[in-house]
mmCIF file of C-alpha atoms in Angstrom:
data_model
loop_
_atom_site.group_PDB
_atom_site.id
_atom_site.type_symbol
_atom_site.label_atom_id
_atom_site.label_comp_id
_atom_site.label_asym_id
_atom_site.label_seq_id
_atom_site.Cartn_x
_atom_site.Cartn_y
_atom_site.Cartn_z
ATOM 1 C CA MET A 1 -9.262 2.471 -0.612
ATOM 2 C CA ASP A 2 -7.988 -1.016 -1.443
ATOM 3 C CA VAL A 3 -4.822 -1.680 0.563
ATOM 4 C CA CYS A 4 -2.740 -4.497 -0.929
ATOM 5 C CA MET A 5 0.218 -6.415 0.455
ATOM 6 C CA VAL A 6 2.425 -9.197 -0.905
ATOM 7 C CA THR A 7 3.925 -11.624 1.605
ATOM 8 C CA PHE A 8 6.137 -14.691 1.410
ATOM 9 C CA ARG A 9 5.262 -17.527 3.791
ATOM 10 C CA GLY A 10 2.866 -15.147 5.492
ATOM 11 C CA ASP A 11 5.794 -13.258 7.005
ATOM 12 C CA GLY A 12 4.746 -9.972 8.589
ATOM 13 C CA VAL A 13 1.147 -10.207 7.543
ATOM 14 C CA GLY A 14 0.517 -6.520 8.032
ATOM 15 C CA ASN A 15 -0.427 -6.160 11.679
ATOM 16 C CA THR A 16 1.151 -2.700 11.676
ATOM 17 C CA VAL A 17 -0.673 -1.776 8.472
ATOM 18 C CA GLU A 18 -4.017 -3.067 9.720
ATOM 19 C CA ALA A 19 -3.761 -0.835 12.791
ATOM 20 C CA ALA A 20 -3.761 2.267 10.554
ATOM 21 C CA LEU A 21 -6.664 1.213 8.298
ATOM 22 C CA ARG A 22 -9.849 3.249 8.324
ATOM 23 C CA PRO A 23 -13.287 1.602 8.489
ATOM 24 C CA GLN A 24 -13.840 2.176 4.751
ATOM 25 C CA ASP A 25 -10.530 0.591 3.706
ATOM 26 C CA ARG A 26 -10.325 -2.987 2.432
ATOM 27 C CA PHE A 27 -7.174 -5.021 3.109
ATOM 28 C CA TYR A 28 -5.996 -7.702 0.645
ATOM 29 C CA VAL A 29 -2.977 -9.933 1.203
ATOM 30 C CA TRP A 30 -1.424 -12.133 -1.485
ATOM 31 C CA ASP A 31 0.849 -14.898 -0.158
ATOM 32 C CA ASN A 32 3.433 -15.386 -2.875
ATOM 33 C CA THR A 33 4.908 -18.579 -1.360
ATOM 34 C CA GLY A 34 3.408 -21.101 -3.793
ATOM 35 C CA PRO A 35 3.145 -19.308 -7.118
ATOM 36 C CA GLN A 36 6.272 -17.115 -6.651
ATOM 37 C CA LEU A 37 5.135 -14.522 -9.149
ATOM 38 C CA GLY A 38 7.608 -11.894 -7.952
ATOM 39 C CA TYR A 39 6.533 -8.717 -6.193
ATOM 40 C CA ALA A 40 4.863 -7.143 -9.244
ATOM 41 C CA GLY A 41 2.904 -10.309 -10.094
ATOM 42 C CA GLY A 42 1.832 -10.731 -6.470
ATOM 43 C CA ALA A 43 0.830 -7.065 -6.256
ATOM 44 C CA ASN A 44 -1.311 -7.474 -9.383
ATOM 45 C CA ARG A 45 -3.019 -10.518 -7.847
ATOM 46 C CA ALA A 46 -3.714 -8.626 -4.601
ATOM 47 C CA ALA A 47 -5.059 -5.634 -6.544
ATOM 48 C CA ALA A 48 -7.337 -7.911 -8.588
ATOM 49 C CA MET A 49 -9.039 -8.992 -5.343
ATOM 50 C CA GLY A 50 -10.326 -5.460 -4.794
ATOM 51 C CA SER A 51 -12.605 -3.124 -6.651
ATOM 52 C CA GLY A 52 -11.836 0.347 -5.279
ATOM 53 C CA ASP A 53 -10.945 3.495 -7.187
ATOM 54 C CA LEU A 54 -7.655 3.848 -5.287
ATOM 55 C CA ILE A 55 -5.078 1.176 -4.502
ATOM 56 C CA ALA A 56 -2.282 1.424 -1.944
ATOM 57 C CA PHE A 57 0.545 -1.109 -2.144
ATOM 58 C CA MET A 58 2.181 -1.688 1.229
ATOM 59 C CA ASN A 59 5.256 -3.657 2.269
ATOM 60 C CA PRO A 60 4.708 -6.049 5.205
ATOM 61 C CA ASP A 61 7.215 -4.197 7.401
ATOM 62 C CA LEU A 62 5.649 -0.777 6.866
ATOM 63 C CA ARG A 63 4.351 1.138 9.892
ATOM 64 C CA PRO A 64 2.036 3.827 8.491
ATOM 65 C CA ALA A 65 1.245 6.681 10.841
ATOM 66 C CA ILE A 66 -2.337 7.252 11.888
ATOM 67 C CA GLY A 67 -3.824 9.482 9.192
ATOM 68 C CA PHE A 68 -1.527 8.100 6.472
ATOM 69 C CA PHE A 69 -4.371 6.845 4.276
ATOM 70 C CA ASP A 70 -6.295 10.130 4.625
ATOM 71 C CA ALA A 71 -3.193 12.065 3.551
ATOM 72 C CA ILE A 72 -2.558 9.837 0.541
ATOM 73 C CA GLU A 73 -6.207 9.995 -0.511
ATOM 74 C CA ARG A 74 -6.195 13.813 -0.322
ATOM 75 C CA GLU A 75 -3.417 13.897 -2.933
ATOM 76 C CA PHE A 76 -5.961 12.650 -5.462
ATOM 77 C CA ASP A 77 -8.258 15.644 -4.919
ATOM 78 C CA ASP A 78 -6.073 17.159 -7.640
ATOM 79 C CA ARG A 79 -7.372 15.466 -10.820
ATOM 80 C CA GLU A 80 -3.900 15.743 -12.396
ATOM 81 C CA VAL A 81 -2.334 13.453 -9.771
ATOM 82 C CA VAL A 82 -2.015 9.823 -10.907
ATOM 83 C CA ALA A 83 0.333 8.457 -8.210
ATOM 84 C CA ALA A 84 1.370 9.388 -4.681
ATOM 85 C CA ALA A 85 3.915 8.087 -2.188
ATOM 86 C CA GLY A 86 4.149 8.459 1.553
ATOM 87 C CA ASP A 87 7.058 10.140 3.308
ATOM 88 C CA GLN A 88 9.377 7.441 4.636
ATOM 89 C CA GLY A 89 11.440 9.780 6.793
ATOM 90 C CA PRO A 90 14.648 11.761 6.339
ATOM 91 C CA GLY A 91 16.826 8.726 5.609
ATOM 92 C CA TRP A 92 14.738 7.905 2.527
ATOM 93 C CA ARG A 93 14.126 11.357 1.062
ATOM 94 C CA VAL A 94 15.221 12.023 -2.489
ATOM 95 C CA ASP A 95 15.875 15.544 -3.768
ATOM 96 C CA TRP A 96 13.792 15.660 -6.937
ATOM 97 C CA GLY A 97 14.603 19.346 -7.480
ATOM 98 C CA GLY A 98 17.187 20.546 -9.918
#
């Protein structure tokens, strides 16, 4: 999996994310200090550095649990799934039900 991160001035360059990476993952960081493309533009630049079938976009302050990338990747075993998001804890949960 290509794991992409956008930083500004190299702040929080993903030490907590790197700790959760698996050997097969590739980590790409785009420093948005100079070009200031905004988050979406920086994320596109980071994604363009990779070549994997799956891309994970991570914020610099994220602390993924061990096994996070395995869990996200398993979501795509279902061919109908086109996007997946990790659980950010009870304070961030949204009730998508009706």
